[in-house]
Short mmCIF file of C-alpha atoms in Angstrom, two decimals:
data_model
loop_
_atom_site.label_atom_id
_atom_site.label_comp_id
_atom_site.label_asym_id
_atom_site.label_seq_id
_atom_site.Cartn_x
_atom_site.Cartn_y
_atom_site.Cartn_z
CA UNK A 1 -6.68 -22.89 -103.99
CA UNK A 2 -4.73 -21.52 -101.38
CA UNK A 3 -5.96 -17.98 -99.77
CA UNK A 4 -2.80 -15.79 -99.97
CA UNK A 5 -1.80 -14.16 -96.23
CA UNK A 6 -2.16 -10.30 -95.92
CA UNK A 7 -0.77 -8.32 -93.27
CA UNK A 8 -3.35 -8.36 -90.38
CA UNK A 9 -4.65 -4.25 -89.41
CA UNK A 10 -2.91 -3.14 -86.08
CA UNK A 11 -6.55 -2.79 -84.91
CA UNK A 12 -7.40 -6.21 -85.39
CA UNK A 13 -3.73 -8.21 -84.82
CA UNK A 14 -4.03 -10.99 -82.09
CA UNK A 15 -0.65 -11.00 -81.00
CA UNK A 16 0.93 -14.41 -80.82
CA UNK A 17 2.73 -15.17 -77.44
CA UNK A 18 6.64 -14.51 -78.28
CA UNK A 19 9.38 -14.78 -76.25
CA UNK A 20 10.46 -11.72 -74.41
CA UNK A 21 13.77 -9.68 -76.40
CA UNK A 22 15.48 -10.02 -72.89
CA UNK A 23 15.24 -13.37 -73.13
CA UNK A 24 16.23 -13.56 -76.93
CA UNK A 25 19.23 -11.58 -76.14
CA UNK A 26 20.34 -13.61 -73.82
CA UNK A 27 19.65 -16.91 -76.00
CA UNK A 28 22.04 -15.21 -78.68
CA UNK A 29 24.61 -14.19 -76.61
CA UNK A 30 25.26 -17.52 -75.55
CA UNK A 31 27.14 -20.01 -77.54
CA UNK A 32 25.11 -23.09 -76.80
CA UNK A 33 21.48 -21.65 -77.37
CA UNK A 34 22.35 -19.20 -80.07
CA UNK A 35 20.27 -20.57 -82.74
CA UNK A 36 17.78 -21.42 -80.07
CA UNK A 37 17.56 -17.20 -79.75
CA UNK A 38 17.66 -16.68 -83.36
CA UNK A 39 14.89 -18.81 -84.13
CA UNK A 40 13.17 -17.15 -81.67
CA UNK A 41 13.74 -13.52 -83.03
CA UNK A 42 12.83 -14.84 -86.47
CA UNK A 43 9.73 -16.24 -84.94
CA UNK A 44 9.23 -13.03 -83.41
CA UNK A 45 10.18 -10.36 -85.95
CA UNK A 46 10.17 -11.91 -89.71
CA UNK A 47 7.01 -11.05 -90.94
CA UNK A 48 7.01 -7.74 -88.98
CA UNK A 49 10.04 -6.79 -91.00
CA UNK A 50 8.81 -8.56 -94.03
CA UNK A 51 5.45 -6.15 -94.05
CA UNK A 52 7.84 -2.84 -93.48
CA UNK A 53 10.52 -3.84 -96.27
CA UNK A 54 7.41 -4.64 -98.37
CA UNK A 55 5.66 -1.36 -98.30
CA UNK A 56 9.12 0.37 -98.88
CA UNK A 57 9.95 -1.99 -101.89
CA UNK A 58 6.80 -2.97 -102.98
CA UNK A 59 7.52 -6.00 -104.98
CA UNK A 60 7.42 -9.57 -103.29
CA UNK A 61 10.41 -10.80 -104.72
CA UNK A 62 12.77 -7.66 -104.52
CA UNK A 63 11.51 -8.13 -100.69
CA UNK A 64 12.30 -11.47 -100.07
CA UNK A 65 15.77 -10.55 -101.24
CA UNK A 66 16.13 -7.38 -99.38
CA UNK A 67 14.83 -9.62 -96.33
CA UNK A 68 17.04 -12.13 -96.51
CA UNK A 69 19.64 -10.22 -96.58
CA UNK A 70 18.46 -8.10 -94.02
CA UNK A 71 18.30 -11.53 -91.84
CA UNK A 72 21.75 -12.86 -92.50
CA UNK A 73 23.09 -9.83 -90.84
CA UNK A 74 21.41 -9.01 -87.86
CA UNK A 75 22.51 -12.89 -87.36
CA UNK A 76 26.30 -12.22 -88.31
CA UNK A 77 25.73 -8.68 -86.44
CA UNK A 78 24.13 -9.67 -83.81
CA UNK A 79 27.02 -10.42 -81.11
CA UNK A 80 27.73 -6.31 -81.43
CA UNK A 81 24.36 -5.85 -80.84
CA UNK A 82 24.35 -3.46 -77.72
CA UNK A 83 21.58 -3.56 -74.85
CA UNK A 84 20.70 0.44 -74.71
CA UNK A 85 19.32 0.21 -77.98
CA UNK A 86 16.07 -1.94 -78.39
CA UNK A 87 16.11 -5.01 -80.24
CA UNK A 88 12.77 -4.15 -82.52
CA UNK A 89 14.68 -0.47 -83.21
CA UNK A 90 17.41 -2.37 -84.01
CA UNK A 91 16.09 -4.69 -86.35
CA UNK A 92 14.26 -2.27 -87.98
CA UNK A 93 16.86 0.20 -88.53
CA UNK A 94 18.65 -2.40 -90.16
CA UNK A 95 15.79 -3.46 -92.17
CA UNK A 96 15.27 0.43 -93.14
CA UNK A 97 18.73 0.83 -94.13
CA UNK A 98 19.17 -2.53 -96.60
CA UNK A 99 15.12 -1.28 -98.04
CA UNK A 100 16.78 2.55 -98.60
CA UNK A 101 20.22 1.08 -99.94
CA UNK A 102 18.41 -1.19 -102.31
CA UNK A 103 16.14 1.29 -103.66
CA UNK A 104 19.38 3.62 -104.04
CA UNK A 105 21.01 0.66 -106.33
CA UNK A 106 17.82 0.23 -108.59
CA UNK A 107 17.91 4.57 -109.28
CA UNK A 108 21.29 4.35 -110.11
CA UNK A 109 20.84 1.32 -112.44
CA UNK A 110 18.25 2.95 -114.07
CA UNK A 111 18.24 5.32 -116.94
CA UNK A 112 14.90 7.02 -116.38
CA UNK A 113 14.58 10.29 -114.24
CA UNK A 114 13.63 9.74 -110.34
CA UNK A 115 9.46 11.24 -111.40
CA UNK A 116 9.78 8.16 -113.70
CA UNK A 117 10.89 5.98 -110.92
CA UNK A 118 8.92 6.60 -108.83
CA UNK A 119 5.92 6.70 -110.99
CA UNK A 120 7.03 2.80 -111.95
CA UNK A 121 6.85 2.19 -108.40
CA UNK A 122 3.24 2.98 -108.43
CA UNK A 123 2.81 1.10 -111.46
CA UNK A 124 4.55 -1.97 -110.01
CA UNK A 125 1.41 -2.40 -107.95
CA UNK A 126 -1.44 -2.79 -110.50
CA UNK A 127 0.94 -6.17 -111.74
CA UNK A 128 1.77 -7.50 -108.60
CA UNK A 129 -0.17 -10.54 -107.91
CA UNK A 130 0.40 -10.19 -104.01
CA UNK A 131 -1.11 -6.86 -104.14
CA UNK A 132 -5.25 -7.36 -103.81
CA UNK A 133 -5.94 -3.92 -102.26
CA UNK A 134 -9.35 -2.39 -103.61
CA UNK A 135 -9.45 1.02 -105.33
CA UNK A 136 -9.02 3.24 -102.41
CA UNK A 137 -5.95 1.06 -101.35
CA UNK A 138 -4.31 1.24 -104.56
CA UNK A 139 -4.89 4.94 -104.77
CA UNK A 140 -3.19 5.31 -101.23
CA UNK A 141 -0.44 3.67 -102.21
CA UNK A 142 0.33 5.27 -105.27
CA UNK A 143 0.00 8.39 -103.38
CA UNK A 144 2.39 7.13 -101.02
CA UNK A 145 4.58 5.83 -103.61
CA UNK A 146 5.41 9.42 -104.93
CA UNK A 147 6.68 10.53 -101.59
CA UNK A 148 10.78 10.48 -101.56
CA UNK A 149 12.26 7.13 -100.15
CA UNK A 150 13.24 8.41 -96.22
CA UNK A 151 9.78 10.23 -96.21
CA UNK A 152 7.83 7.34 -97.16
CA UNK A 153 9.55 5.38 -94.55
CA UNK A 154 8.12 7.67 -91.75
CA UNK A 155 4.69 7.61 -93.54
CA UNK A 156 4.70 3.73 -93.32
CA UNK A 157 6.24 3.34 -89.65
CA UNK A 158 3.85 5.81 -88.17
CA UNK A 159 0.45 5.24 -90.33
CA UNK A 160 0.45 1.56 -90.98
CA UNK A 161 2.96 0.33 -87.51
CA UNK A 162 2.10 3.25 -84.93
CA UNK A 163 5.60 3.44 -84.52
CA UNK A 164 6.24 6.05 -81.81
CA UNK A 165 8.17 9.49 -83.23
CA UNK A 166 11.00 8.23 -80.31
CA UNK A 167 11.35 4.52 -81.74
CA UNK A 168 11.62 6.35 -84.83
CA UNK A 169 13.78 8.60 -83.86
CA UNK A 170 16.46 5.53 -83.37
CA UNK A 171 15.42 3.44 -86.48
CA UNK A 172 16.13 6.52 -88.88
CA UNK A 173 18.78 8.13 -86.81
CA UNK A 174 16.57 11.34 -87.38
CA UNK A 175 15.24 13.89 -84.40
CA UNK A 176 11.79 13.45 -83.26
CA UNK A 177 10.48 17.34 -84.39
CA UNK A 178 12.26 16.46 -88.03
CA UNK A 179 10.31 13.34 -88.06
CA UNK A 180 7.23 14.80 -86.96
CA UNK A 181 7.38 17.66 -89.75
CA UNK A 182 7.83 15.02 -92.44
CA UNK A 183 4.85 12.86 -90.92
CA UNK A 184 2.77 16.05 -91.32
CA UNK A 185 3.97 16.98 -94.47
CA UNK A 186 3.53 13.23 -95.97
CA UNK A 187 -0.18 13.16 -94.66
CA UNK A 188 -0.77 16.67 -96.14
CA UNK A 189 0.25 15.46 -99.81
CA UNK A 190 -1.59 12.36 -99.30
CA UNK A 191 -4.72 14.05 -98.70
CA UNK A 192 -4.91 16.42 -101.39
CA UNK A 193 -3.92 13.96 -104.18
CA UNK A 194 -6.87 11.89 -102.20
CA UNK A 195 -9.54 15.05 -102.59
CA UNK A 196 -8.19 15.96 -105.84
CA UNK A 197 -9.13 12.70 -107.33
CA UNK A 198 -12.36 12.16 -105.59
CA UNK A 199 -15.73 12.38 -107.89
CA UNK A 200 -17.64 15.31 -107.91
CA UNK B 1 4.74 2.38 -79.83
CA UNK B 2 2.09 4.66 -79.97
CA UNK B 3 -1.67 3.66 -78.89
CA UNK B 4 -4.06 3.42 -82.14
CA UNK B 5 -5.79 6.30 -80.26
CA UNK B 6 -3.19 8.48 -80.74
CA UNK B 7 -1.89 7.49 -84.21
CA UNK B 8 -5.91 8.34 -85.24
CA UNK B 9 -6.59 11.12 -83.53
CA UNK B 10 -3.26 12.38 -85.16
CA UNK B 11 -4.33 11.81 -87.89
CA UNK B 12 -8.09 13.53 -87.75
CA UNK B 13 -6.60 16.39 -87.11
CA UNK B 14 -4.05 16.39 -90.22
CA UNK B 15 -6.09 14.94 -92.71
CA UNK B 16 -10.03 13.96 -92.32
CA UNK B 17 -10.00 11.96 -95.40
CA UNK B 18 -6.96 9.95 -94.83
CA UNK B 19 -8.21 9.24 -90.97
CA UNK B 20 -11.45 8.15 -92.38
CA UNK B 21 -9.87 5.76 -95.15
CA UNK B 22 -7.55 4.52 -92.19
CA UNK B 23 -10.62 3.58 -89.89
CA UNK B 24 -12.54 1.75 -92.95
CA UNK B 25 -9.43 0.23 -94.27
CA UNK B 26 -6.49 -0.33 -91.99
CA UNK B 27 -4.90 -2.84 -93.99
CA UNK B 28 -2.06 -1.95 -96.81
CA UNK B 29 -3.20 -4.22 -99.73
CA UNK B 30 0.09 -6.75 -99.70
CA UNK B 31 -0.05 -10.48 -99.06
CA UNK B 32 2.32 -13.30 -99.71
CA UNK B 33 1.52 -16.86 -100.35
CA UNK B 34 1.00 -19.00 -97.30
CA UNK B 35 3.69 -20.84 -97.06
CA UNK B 36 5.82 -17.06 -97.44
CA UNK B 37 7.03 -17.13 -94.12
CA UNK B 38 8.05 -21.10 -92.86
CA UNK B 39 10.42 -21.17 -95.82
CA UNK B 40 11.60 -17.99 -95.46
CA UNK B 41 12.85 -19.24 -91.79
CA UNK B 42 14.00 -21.93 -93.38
CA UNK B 43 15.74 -19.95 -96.56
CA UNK B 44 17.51 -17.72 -93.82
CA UNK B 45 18.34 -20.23 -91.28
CA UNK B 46 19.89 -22.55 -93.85
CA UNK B 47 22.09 -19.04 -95.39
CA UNK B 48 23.30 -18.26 -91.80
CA UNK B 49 24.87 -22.02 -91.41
CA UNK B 50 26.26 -22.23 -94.48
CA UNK B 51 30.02 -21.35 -93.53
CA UNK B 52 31.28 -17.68 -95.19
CA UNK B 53 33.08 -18.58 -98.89
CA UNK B 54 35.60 -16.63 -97.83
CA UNK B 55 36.48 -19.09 -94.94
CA UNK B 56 36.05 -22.06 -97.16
CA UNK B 57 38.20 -20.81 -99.58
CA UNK B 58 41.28 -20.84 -96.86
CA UNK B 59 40.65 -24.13 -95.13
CA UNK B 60 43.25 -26.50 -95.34
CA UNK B 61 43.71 -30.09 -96.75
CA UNK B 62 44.23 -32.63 -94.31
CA UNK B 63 47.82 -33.31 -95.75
CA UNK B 64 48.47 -29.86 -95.83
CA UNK B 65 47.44 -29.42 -92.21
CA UNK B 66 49.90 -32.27 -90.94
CA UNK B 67 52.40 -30.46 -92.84
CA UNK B 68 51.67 -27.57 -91.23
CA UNK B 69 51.21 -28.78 -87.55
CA UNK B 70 53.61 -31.65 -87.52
CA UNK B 71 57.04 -30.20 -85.45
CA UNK B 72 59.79 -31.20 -88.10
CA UNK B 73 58.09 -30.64 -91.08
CA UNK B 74 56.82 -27.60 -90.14
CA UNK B 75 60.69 -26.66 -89.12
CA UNK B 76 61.95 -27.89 -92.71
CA UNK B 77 58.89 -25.70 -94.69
CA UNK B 78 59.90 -22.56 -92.45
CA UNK B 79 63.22 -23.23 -93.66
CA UNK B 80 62.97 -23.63 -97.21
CA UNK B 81 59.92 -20.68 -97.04
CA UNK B 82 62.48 -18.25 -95.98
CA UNK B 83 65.06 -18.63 -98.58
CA UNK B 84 62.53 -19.02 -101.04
CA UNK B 85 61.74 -15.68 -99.77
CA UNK B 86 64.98 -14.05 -99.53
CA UNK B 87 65.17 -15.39 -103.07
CA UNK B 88 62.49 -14.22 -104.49
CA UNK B 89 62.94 -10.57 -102.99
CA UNK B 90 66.29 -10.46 -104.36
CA UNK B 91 65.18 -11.21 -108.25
CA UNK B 92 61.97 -9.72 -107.91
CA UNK B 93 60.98 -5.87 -109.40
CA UNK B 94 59.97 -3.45 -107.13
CA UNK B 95 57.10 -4.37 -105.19
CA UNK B 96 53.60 -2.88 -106.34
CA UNK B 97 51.98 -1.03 -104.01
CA UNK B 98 48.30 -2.17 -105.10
CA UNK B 99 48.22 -5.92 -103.79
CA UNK B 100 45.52 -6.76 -106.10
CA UNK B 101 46.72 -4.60 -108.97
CA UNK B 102 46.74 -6.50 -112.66
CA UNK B 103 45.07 -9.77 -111.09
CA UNK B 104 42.43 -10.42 -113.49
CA UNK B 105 41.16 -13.77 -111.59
CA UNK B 106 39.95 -12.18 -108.45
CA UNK B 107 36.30 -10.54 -108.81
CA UNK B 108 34.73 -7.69 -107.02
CA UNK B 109 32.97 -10.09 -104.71
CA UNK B 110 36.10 -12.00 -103.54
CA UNK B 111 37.55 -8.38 -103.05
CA UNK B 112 34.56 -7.05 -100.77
CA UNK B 113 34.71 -10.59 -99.13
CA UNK B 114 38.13 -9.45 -98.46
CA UNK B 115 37.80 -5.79 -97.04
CA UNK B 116 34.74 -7.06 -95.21
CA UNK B 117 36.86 -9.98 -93.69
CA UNK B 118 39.25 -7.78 -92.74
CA UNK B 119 37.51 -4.82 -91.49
CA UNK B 120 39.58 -3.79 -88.99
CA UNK B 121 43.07 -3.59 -90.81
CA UNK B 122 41.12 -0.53 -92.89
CA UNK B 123 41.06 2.70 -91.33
CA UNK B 124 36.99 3.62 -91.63
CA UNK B 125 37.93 7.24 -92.63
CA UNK B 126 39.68 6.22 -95.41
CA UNK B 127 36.87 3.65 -96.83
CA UNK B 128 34.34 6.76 -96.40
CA UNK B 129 36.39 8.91 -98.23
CA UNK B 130 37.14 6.61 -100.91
CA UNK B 131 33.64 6.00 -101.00
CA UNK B 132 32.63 9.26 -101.07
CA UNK B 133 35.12 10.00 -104.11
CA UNK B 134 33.66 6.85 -105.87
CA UNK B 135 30.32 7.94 -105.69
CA UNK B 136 30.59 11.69 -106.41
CA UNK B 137 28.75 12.42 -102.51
CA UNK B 138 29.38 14.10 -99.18
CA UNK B 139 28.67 12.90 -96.00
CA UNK B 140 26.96 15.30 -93.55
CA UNK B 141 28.28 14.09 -90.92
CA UNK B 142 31.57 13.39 -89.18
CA UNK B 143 32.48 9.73 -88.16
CA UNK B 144 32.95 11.12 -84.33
CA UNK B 145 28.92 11.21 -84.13
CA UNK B 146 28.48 7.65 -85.15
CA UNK B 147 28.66 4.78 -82.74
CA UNK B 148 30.70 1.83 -83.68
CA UNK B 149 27.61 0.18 -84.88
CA UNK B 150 26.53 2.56 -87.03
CA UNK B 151 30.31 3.12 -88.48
CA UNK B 152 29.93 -0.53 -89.13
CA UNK B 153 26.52 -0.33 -91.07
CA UNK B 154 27.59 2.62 -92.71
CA UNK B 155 30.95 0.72 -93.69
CA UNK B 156 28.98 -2.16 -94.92
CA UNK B 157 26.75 -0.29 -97.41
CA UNK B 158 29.47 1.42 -98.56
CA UNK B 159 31.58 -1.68 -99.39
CA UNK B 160 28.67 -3.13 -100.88
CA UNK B 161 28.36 0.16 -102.91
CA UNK B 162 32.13 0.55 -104.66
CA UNK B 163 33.14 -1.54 -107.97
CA UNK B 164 36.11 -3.66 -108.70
CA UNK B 165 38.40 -0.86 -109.13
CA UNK B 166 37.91 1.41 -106.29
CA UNK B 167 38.19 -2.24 -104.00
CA UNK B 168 41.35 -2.92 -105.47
CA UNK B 169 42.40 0.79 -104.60
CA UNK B 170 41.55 0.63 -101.14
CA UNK B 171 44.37 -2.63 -100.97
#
């Protein structure tokens, strides 16, 4: 049997060498080597997005679609892409956006309040088969899981991607002291549902 | 990015427990199978050369295109496509204003394939602001603070957002 692939810890991540976004740029801005520069960015940014869209989503297969989609524009968007933005803020605001929008869709579609939804998100983890987090994982990410949408995006980018609050600042479109504020508050909620369900 | 350091040490001082779980357990939980992420290359690189329906739709026959291109042909279609025209304005009813209006074989899809397409024929204000109508919202924010980009991302999700009617409103 096949050992499935979990994300590796920022602590521990051996970075593989990957072209430099300069380079990728230029790559996809010409004609003759642009899929030469889009493989490249895919090599270079797929799973990174993958792992972001995932924790937003949660599901596998509601990610896979939200990152293919996510894909198939940056490629048909990326000829407007404009050098005094980063590429990696770029592609993740992008990613952020098609994760938020889906998750709008699926609360509309649904008849059940937002608590409910959100609740279902949590519960959505216990029967996926990609998730095989222990106990304290689960519990942080059913804490997580009851944060609103935008706030658990901060949460994720900052505590799982030490994303800096200025890269943030461009992903979410969002000042740095408003992102810093939600940050704080996430971590506060997380860490009293955390003590309140420790054993005495 | 940040340095782990700081990211931690944030965090110690927010929340001890959380910092501590962080340290023991950095990783999230998730994994995919391991074969996820070649065919997902693959899946995406395979969607991206796949030419837009839209275009397909559009593209013309090979006896349609000599028509088309070849000098006197092309001279005697222009000819008979005008007073075809001029007689079909003459007998026809008023023109409707909706160009989509009553046309039961075209499908939201085709219709956001359309306004997508066409992007730039559509004033962005007035997409927003059917948008916002459609979906019972404001914006907080005027168009003037966006950059094109973002006017286009915005624009997309909207689009992607309105039904069949509202689409063939907006034509």
């Amino acid at each position: 049997m096949s050992v499935p692939i979990r994300k590796p810890s920022p602590q521990t991540v051996q970075e593989p060498v990957h072209t430099e976004d300069e380079q990728i740029i230029a790559w996809i801005k010409d004609p003759g080597t642009v899929d030469r520069g889009f493989r490249a960015l895919l090599a270079k940014y797929q799973e990174r997005l993958y792992w972001h869209v995932r924790r937003l989503v949660i599901e596998h297969e509601d990610t896979n679609d939200v990152v293919q989609e996510c894909l198939v524009k940056v490629y048909r968007k990326i000829g407007s892409f404009r050098k005094d933005s980063g590429l990696y803020t770029w592609l993740y605001r992008i990613a952020t956006n098609e994760a938020l929008s889906f998750l709008r869709k699926q609360k509309r579609k649904a008849t059940r309040s937002i608590d409910d939804e959100e609740l279902l998100l949590a519960e959505k983890l216990k029967a996926d088969a990609y998730f095989d987090g222990d106990a304290a994982q689960l519990h942080l990410q059913r804490a997580v899981a009851q944060l609103p949408d935008k706030q658990r995006a901060v949460f994720n980018l900052r505590y799982f991607e030490e994303m800096s609050y200025q890269d943030m600042s461009e992903v979410l479109s969002t000042s740095t002291g408003a992102l810093k504020a939600s940050y704080h508050h996430a971590v506060k909620k997380i860490e009293k549902s955390m003590v309140a369900t420790e054993p005495n | 990015m940040d340095s782990e350091k700081d990211t931690q040490k944030e965090l110690e001082q927010l929340a001890p427990n959380l910092a501590r779980l962080r340290k023991q357990q950095p990783e999230d939980g998730f994994s995919v199978h391991p074969s996820y992420f070649r065919e997902l290359e693959q899946s995406v690189l395979s969607e991206v050369h796949r030419q837009p329906a839209t275009k397909r739709r559009f593209e013309r026959s090979g006896l349609l295109s000599w028509l088309l291109v070849g000098p006197r042909p092309a001279m005697a279609l222009a000819t008979l496509a005008l007073v075809l025209a001029a007689l079909w304005y003459l007998s026809a009813p008023a023109p409707e204003s909706n160009l989509f209006a009553g046309s039961s074989e075209v499908d939201a899809e085709e219709l956001r394939a359309y306004v997508h397409e066409n992007l730039d024929d559509f004033s962005p204000g007035f997409i927003l602001e059917v948008a916002e109508q459609d979906m019972a919202f404001e914006m907080d924010l005027s168009l003037d603070d966006l950059s094109e980009e973002e006017v286009d991302l915005l624009l997309d999700e909207y689009l992607e957002e309105l039904d069949q009617e509202t689409l063939e409103d907006i034509l």
